mmCIF file of C-alpha atoms in Angstrom:
data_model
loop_
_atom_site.group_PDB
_atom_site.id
_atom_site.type_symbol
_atom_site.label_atom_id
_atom_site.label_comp_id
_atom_site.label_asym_id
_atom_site.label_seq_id
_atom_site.Cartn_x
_atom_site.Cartn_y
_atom_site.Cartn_z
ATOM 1 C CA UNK A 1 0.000 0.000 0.000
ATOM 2 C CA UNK A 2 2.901 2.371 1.512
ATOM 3 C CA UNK A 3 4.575 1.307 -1.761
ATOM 4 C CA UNK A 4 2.261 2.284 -4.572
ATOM 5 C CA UNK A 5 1.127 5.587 -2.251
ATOM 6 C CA UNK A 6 4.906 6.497 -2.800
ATOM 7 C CA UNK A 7 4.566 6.430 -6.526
ATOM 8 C CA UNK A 8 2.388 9.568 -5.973
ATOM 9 C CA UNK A 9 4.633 12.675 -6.214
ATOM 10 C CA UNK A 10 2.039 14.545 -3.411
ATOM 11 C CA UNK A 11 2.448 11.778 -1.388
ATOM 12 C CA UNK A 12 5.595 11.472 -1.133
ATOM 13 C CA UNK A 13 6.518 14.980 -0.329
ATOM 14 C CA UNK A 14 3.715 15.284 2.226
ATOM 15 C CA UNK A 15 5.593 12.189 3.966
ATOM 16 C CA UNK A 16 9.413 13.672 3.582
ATOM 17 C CA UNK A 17 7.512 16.995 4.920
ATOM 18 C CA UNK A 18 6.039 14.763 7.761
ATOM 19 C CA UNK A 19 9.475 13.262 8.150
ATOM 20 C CA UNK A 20 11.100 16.364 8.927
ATOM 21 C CA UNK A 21 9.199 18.208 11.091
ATOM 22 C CA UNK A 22 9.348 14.730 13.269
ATOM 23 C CA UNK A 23 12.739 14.817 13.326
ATOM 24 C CA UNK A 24 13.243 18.588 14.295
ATOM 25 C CA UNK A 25 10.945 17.872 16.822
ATOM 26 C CA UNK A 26 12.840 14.857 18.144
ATOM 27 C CA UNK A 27 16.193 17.010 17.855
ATOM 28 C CA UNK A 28 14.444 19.319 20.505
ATOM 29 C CA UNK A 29 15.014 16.037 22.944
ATOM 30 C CA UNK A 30 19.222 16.568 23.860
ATOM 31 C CA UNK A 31 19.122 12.310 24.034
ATOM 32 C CA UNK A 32 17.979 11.957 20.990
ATOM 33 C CA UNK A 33 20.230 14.167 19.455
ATOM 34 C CA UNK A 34 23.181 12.521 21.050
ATOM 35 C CA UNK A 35 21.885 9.172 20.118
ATOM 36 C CA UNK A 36 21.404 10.370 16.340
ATOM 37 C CA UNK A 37 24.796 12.196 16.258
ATOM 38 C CA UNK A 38 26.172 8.593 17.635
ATOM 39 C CA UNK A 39 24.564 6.125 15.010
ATOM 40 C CA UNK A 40 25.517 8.888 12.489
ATOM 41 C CA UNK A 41 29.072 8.430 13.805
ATOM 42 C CA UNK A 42 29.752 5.138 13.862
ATOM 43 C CA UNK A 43 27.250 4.557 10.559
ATOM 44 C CA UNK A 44 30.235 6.861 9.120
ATOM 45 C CA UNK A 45 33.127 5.174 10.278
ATOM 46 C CA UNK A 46 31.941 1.832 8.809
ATOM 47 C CA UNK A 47 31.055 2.955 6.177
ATOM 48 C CA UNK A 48 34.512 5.011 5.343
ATOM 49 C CA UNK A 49 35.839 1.744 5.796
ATOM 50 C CA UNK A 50 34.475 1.171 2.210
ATOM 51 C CA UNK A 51 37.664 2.611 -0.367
ATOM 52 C CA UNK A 52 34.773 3.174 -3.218
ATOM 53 C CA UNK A 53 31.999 5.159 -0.306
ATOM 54 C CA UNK A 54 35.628 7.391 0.942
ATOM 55 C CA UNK A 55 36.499 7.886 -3.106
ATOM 56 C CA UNK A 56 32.947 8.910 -3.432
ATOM 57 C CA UNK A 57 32.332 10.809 -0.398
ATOM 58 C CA UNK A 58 35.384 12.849 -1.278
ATOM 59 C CA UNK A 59 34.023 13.135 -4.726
ATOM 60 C CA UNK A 60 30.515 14.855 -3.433
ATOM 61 C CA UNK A 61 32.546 16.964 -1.392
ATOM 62 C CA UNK A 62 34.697 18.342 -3.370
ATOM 63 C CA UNK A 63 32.188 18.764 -6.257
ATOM 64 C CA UNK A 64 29.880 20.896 -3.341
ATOM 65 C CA UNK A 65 32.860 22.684 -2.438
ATOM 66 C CA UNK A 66 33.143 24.086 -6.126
ATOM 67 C CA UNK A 67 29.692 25.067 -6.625
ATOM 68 C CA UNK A 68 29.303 26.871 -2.911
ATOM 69 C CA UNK A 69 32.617 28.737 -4.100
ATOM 70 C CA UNK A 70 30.523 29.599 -6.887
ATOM 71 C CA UNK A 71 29.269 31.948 -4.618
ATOM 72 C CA UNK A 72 31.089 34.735 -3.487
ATOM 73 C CA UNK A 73 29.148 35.149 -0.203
ATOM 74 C CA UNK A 74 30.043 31.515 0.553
ATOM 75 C CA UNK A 75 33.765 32.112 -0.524
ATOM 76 C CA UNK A 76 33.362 35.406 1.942
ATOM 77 C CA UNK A 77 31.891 33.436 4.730
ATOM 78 C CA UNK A 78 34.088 30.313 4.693
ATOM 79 C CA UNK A 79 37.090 32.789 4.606
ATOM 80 C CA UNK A 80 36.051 34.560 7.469
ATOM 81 C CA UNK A 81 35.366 30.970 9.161
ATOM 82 C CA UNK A 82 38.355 30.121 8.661
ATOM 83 C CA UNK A 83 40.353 33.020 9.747
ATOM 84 C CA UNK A 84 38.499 32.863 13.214
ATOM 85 C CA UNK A 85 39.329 29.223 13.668
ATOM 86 C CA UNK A 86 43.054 30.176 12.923
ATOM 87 C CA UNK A 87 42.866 33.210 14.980
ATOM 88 C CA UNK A 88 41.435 30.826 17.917
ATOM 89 C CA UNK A 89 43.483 27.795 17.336
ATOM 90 C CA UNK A 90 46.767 29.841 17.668
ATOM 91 C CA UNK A 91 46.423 31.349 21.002
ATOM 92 C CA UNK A 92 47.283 27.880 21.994
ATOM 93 C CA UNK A 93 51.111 27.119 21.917
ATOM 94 C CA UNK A 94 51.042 23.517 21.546
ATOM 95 C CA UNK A 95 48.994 24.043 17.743
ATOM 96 C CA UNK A 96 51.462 27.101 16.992
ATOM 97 C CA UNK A 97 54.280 24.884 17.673
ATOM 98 C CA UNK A 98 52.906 22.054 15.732
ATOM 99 C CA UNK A 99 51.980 24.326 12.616
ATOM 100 C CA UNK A 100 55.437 25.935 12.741
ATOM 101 C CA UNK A 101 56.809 22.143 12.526
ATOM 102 C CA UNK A 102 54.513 21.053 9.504
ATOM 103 C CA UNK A 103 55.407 24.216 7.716
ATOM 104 C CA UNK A 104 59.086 23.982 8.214
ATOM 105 C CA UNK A 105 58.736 20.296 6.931
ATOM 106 C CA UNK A 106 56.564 21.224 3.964
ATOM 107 C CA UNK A 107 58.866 23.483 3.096
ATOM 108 C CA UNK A 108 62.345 21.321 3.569
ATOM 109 C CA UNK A 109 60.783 18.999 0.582
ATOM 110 C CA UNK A 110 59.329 21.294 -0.916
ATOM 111 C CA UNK A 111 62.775 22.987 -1.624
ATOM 112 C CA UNK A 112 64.189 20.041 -2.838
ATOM 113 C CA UNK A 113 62.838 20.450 -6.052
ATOM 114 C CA UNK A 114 64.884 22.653 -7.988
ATOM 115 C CA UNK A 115 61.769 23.645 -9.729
ATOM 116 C CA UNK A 116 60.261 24.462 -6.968
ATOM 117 C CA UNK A 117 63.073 27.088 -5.419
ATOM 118 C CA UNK A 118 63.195 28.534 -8.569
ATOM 119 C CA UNK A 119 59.801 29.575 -8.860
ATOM 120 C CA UNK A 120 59.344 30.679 -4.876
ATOM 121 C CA UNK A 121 62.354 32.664 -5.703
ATOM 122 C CA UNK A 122 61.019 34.431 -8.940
ATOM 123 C CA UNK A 123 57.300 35.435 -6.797
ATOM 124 C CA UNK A 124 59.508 36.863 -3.938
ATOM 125 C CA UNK A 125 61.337 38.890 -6.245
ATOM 126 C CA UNK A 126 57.866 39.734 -8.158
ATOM 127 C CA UNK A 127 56.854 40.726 -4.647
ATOM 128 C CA UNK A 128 59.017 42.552 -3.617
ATOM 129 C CA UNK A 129 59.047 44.568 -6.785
ATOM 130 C CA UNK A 130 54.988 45.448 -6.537
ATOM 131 C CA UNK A 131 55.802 45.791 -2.850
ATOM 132 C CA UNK A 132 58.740 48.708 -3.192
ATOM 133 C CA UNK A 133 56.428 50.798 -5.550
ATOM 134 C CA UNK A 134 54.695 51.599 -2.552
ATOM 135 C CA UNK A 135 56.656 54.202 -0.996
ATOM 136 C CA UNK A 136 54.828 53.506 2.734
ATOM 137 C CA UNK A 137 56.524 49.782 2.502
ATOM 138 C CA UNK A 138 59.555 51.039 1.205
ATOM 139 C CA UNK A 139 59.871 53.433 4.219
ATOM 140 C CA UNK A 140 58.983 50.272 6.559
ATOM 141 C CA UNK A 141 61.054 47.753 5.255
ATOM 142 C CA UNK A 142 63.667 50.419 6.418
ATOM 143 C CA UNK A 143 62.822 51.009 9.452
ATOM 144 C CA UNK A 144 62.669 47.230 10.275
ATOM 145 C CA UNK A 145 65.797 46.885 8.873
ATOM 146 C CA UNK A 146 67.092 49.772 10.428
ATOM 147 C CA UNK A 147 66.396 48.742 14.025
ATOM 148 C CA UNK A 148 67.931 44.515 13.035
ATOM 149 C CA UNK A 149 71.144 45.882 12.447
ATOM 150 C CA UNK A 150 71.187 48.170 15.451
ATOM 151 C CA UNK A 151 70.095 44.918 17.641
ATOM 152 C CA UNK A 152 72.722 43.082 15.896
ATOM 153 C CA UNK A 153 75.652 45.480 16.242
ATOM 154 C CA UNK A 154 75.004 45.014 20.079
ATOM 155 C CA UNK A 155 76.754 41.834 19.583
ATOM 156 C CA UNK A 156 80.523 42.987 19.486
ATOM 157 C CA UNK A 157 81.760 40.202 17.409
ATOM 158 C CA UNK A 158 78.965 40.822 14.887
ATOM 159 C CA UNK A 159 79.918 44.087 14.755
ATOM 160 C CA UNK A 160 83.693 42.983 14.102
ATOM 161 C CA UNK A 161 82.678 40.801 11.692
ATOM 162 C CA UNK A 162 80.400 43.618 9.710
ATOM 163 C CA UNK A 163 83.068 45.660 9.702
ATOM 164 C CA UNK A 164 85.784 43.171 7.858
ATOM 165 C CA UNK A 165 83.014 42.042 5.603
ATOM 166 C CA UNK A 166 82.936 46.394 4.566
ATOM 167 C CA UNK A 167 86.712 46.765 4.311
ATOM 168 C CA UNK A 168 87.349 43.483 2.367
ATOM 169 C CA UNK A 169 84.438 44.665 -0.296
ATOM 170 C CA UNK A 170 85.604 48.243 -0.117
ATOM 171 C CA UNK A 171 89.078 46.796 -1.093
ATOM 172 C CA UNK A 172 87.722 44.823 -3.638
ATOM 173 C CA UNK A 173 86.025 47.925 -5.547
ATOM 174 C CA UNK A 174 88.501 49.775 -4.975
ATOM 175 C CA UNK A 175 90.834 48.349 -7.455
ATOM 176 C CA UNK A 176 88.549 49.508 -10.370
ATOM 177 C CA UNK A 177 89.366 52.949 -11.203
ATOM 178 C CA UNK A 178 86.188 53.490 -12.340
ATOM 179 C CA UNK A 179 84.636 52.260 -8.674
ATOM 180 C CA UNK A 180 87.282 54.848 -7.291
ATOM 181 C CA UNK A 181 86.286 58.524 -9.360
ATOM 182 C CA UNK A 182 82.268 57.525 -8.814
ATOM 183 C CA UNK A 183 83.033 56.533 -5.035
ATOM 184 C CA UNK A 184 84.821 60.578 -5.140
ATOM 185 C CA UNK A 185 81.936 61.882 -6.858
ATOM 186 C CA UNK A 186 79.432 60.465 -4.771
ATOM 187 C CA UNK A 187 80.818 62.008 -1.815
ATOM 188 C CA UNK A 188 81.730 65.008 -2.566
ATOM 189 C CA UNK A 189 77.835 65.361 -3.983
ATOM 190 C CA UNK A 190 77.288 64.234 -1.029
ATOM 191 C CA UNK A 191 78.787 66.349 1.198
ATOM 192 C CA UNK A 192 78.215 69.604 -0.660
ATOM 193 C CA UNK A 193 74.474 68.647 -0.482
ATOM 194 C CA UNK A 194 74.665 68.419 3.280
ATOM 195 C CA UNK A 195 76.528 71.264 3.938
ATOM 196 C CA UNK A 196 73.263 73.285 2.211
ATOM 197 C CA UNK A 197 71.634 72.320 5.756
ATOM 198 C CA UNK A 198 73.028 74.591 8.533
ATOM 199 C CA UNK A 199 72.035 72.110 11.205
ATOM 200 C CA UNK A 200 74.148 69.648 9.442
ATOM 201 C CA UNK A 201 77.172 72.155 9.052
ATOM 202 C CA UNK A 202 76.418 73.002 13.028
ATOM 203 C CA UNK A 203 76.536 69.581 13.756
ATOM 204 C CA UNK A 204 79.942 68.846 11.805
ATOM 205 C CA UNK A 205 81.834 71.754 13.581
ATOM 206 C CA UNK A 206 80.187 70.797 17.027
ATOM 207 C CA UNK A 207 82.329 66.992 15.561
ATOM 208 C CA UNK A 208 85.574 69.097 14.416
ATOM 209 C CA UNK A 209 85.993 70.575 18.175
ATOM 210 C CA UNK A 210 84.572 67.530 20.088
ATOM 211 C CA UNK A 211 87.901 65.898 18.180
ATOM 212 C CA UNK A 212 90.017 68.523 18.927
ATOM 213 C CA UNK A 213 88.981 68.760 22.590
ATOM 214 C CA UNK A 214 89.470 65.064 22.815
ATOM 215 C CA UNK A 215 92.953 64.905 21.065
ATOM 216 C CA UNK A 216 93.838 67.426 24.267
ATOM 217 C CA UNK A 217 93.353 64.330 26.272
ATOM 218 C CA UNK A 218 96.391 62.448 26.328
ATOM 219 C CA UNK A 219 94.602 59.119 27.244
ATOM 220 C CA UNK A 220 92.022 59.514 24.666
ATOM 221 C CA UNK A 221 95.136 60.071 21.881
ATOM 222 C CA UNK A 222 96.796 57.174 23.282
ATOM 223 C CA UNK A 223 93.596 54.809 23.122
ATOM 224 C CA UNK A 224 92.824 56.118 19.604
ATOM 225 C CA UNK A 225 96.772 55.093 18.485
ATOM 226 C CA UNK A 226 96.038 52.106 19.972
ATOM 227 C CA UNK A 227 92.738 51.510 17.914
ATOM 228 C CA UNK A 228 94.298 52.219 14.749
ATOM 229 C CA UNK A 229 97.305 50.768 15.466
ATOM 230 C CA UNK A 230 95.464 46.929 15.619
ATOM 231 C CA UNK A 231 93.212 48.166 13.185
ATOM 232 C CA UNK A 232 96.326 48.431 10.571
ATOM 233 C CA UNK A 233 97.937 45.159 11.935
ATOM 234 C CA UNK A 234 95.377 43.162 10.935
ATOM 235 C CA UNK A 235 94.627 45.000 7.767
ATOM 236 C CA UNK A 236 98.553 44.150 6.954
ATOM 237 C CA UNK A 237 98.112 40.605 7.151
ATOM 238 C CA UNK A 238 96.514 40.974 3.923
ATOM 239 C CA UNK A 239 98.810 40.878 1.212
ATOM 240 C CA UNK A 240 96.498 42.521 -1.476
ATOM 241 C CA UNK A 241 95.855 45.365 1.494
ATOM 242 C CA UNK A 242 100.449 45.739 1.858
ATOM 243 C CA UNK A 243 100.589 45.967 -1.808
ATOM 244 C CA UNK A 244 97.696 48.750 -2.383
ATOM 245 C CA UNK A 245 99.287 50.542 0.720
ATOM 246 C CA UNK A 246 102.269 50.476 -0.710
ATOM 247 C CA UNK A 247 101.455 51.594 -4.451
ATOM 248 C CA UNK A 248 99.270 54.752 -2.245
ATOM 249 C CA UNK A 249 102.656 55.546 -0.545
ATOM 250 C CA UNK A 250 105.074 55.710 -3.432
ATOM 251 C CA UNK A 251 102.753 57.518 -5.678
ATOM 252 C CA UNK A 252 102.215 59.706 -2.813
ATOM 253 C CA UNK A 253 105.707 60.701 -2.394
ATOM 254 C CA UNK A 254 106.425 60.887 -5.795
ATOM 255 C CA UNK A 255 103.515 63.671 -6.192
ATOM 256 C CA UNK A 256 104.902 65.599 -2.744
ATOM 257 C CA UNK A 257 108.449 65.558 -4.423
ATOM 258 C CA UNK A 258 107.231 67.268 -7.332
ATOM 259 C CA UNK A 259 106.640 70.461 -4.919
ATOM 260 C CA UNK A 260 109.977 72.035 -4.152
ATOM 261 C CA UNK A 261 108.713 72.827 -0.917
ATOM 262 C CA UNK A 262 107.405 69.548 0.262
ATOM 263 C CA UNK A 263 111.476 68.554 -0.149
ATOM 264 C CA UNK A 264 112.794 71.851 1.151
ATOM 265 C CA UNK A 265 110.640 70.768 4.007
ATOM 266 C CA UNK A 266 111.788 66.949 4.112
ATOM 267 C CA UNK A 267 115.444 68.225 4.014
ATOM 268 C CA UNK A 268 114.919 70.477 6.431
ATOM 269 C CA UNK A 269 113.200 67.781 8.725
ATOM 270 C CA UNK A 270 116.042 65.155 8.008
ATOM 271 C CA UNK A 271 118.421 67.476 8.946
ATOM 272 C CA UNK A 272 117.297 68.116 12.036
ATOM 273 C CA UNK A 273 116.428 65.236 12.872
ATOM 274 C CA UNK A 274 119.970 64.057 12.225
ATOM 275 C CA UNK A 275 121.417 67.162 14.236
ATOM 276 C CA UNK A 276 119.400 66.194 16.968
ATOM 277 C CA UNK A 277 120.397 62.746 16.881
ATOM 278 C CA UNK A 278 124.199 63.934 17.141
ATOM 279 C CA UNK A 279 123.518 65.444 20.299
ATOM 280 C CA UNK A 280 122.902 61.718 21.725
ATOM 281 C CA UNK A 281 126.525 60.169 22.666
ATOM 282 C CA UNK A 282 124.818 56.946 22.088
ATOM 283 C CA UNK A 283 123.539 57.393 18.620
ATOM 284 C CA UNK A 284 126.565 58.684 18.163
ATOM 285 C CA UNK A 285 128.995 55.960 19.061
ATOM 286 C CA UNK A 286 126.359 53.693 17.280
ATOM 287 C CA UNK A 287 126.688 55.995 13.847
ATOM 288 C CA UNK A 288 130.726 55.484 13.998
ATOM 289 C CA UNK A 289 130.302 51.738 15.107
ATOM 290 C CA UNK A 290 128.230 51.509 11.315
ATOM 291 C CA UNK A 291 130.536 53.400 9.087
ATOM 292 C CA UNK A 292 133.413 51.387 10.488
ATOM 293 C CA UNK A 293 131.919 48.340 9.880
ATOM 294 C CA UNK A 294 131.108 49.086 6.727
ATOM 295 C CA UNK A 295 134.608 50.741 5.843
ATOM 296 C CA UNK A 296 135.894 47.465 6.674
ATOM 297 C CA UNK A 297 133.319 45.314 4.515
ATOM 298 C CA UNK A 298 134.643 47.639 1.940
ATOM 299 C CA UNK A 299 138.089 46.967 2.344
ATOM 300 C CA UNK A 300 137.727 43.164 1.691
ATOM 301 C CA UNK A 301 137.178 44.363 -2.203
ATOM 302 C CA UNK A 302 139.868 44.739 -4.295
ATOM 303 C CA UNK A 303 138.737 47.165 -6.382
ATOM 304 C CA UNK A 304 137.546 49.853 -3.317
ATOM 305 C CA UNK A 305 141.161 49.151 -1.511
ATOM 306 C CA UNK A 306 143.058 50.264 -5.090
ATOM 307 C CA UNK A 307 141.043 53.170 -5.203
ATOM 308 C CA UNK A 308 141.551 54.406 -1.566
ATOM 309 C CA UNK A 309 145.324 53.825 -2.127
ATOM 310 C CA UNK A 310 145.470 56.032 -4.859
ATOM 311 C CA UNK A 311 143.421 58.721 -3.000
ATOM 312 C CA UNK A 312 146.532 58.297 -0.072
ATOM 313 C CA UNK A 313 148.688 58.962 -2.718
ATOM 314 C CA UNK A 314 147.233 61.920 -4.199
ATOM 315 C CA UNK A 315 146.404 63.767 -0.800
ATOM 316 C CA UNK A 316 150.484 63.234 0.070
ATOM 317 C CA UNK A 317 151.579 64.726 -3.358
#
């Protein structure tokens, strides 16, 4: 009877209608709920234990999925869902550590594929790109930046470090005298552009006597020898740093001995310097102890004993 009263269309959705409104009444009853959520349950898990009902379940969900995202109030909705559930998931530390730990292991294989590196690298250079148009990101990707390195040059041997990493690279560009005229140009642009600001000028004089007050104290002179002294030791262990010194001092002198009186001056220092010297009995006795020495290397050769013989001779005629 039930069967061919089914066949009716009106029957049959006066009965699902029936149906339903039974069963939202029942759901009103907290056991029956939990004893409908239960059979629901376990009717699930045995029936997931079916590989063609999981293929299939997976199918209807995924093809549901696609047409609710059809909808951009869904999309809106699910996003905001989700966004709370991550918001409320990660106030507790055990999830956070446990997402940190799939993500770093996602990304481990993930960046074994050559492919793959290749392509994050191209979108975070894309990124950054779209991102550094923006003149607001540009000035807080400095900022950040700015207040890392201060952080990090806390750390004395980081600072150390920083600072070899700068000298070795300055070195380096340095032997291009291309590098060299731009690096001159740069800063005297530079420096004539700063000077336009009197509180910059201020604040350079205000440096130019705080030095020359300092270099008044005799400790502070001595510490600041002392600092450049180890600072050039260590430089000097580099060969390519020796040679470049070098090349800087002998074209140095060689310009300063073009000026007659940069060697008026040198004469003039050497020979008071040598004056003063005299004055010591020691340097003195050391001076004689030299030229006797080497008047007696020279004597050992043949050629320097003729000609001193002959010089005897002509002095007595």
């Amino acid at each position: 009877m039930r069967q061919q009263s089914r066949l009716d269309g009106d029957y049959s959705a006066a009965e699902q209608e029936r149906n339903t409104d039974e069963r939202r009444q029942a759901r009103l009853d907290p056991e029956y709920r939990a004893a409908e959520q239960g059979r629901n349950t376990a009717g699930h898990r045995r029936a997931r234990l079916d590989p063609g009902y999981v293929a299939e379940e997976q199918e209807r969900n995924t093809a549901g999925r696609r047409r609710a995202r059809l909808d951009p109030g869904y999309v809106a909705e699910e996003q905001e869902r989700n966004t709370v559930g991550h918001r409320r998931a990660r106030l507790d530390p055990g999830y956070v550590a446990e997402e940190q730990e799939r993500n770093t292991a996602g990304r481990r294989r993930a960046r074994m594929d050559l492919g793959y590196v290749a392509e994050e690298q191209e979108r975070n250079t894309a990124g950054r790109r779209r991102a550094r148009l923006d003149p607001g990101y540009v000035a807080e990707e400095q900022e950040r930046n700015t207040v890392e390195h201060r952080r990090a040059r806390l750390d004395p041997g980081y600072a150390t470090e920083e600072q070899e990493r700068n000298t070795a690279r300055r070195r380096g560009a340095r032997m291009d005298p291309g590098y060299v005229a731009e690096e001159q140009e740069r800063n005297t642009a530079g420096r004539l552009r700063a000077r336009l600001d009197p509180s910059y000028v201020e604040e350079e004089q205000r440096n130019t006597a705080g030095r020359r007050r300092a270099r008044l104290d005799p400790g502070y002179v001595a510490e600041e020898q002392e600092r450049n002294t180890v600072g050039h030791r260590r430089a000097r262990l580099d060969p390519s740093y020796v040679a470049e010194e070098q090349d800087r001092n002998t074209a140095g002198r060689r310009r300063a001995r073009l000026d007659p009186n940069t060697v008026a001056e040198e004469q003039g220092r050497n020979t008071a310097g040598r004056r003063r010297a005299r004055l010591d009995p020691g340097i003195v006795a050391e001076e004689q102890e030299r030229n006797t020495a080497g008047r007696r290397q020279a004597r050992l050769d043949p050629d320097y004993s003729a000609a001193e013989l002959r010089g005897m001779l002509n002095n007595t005629e």
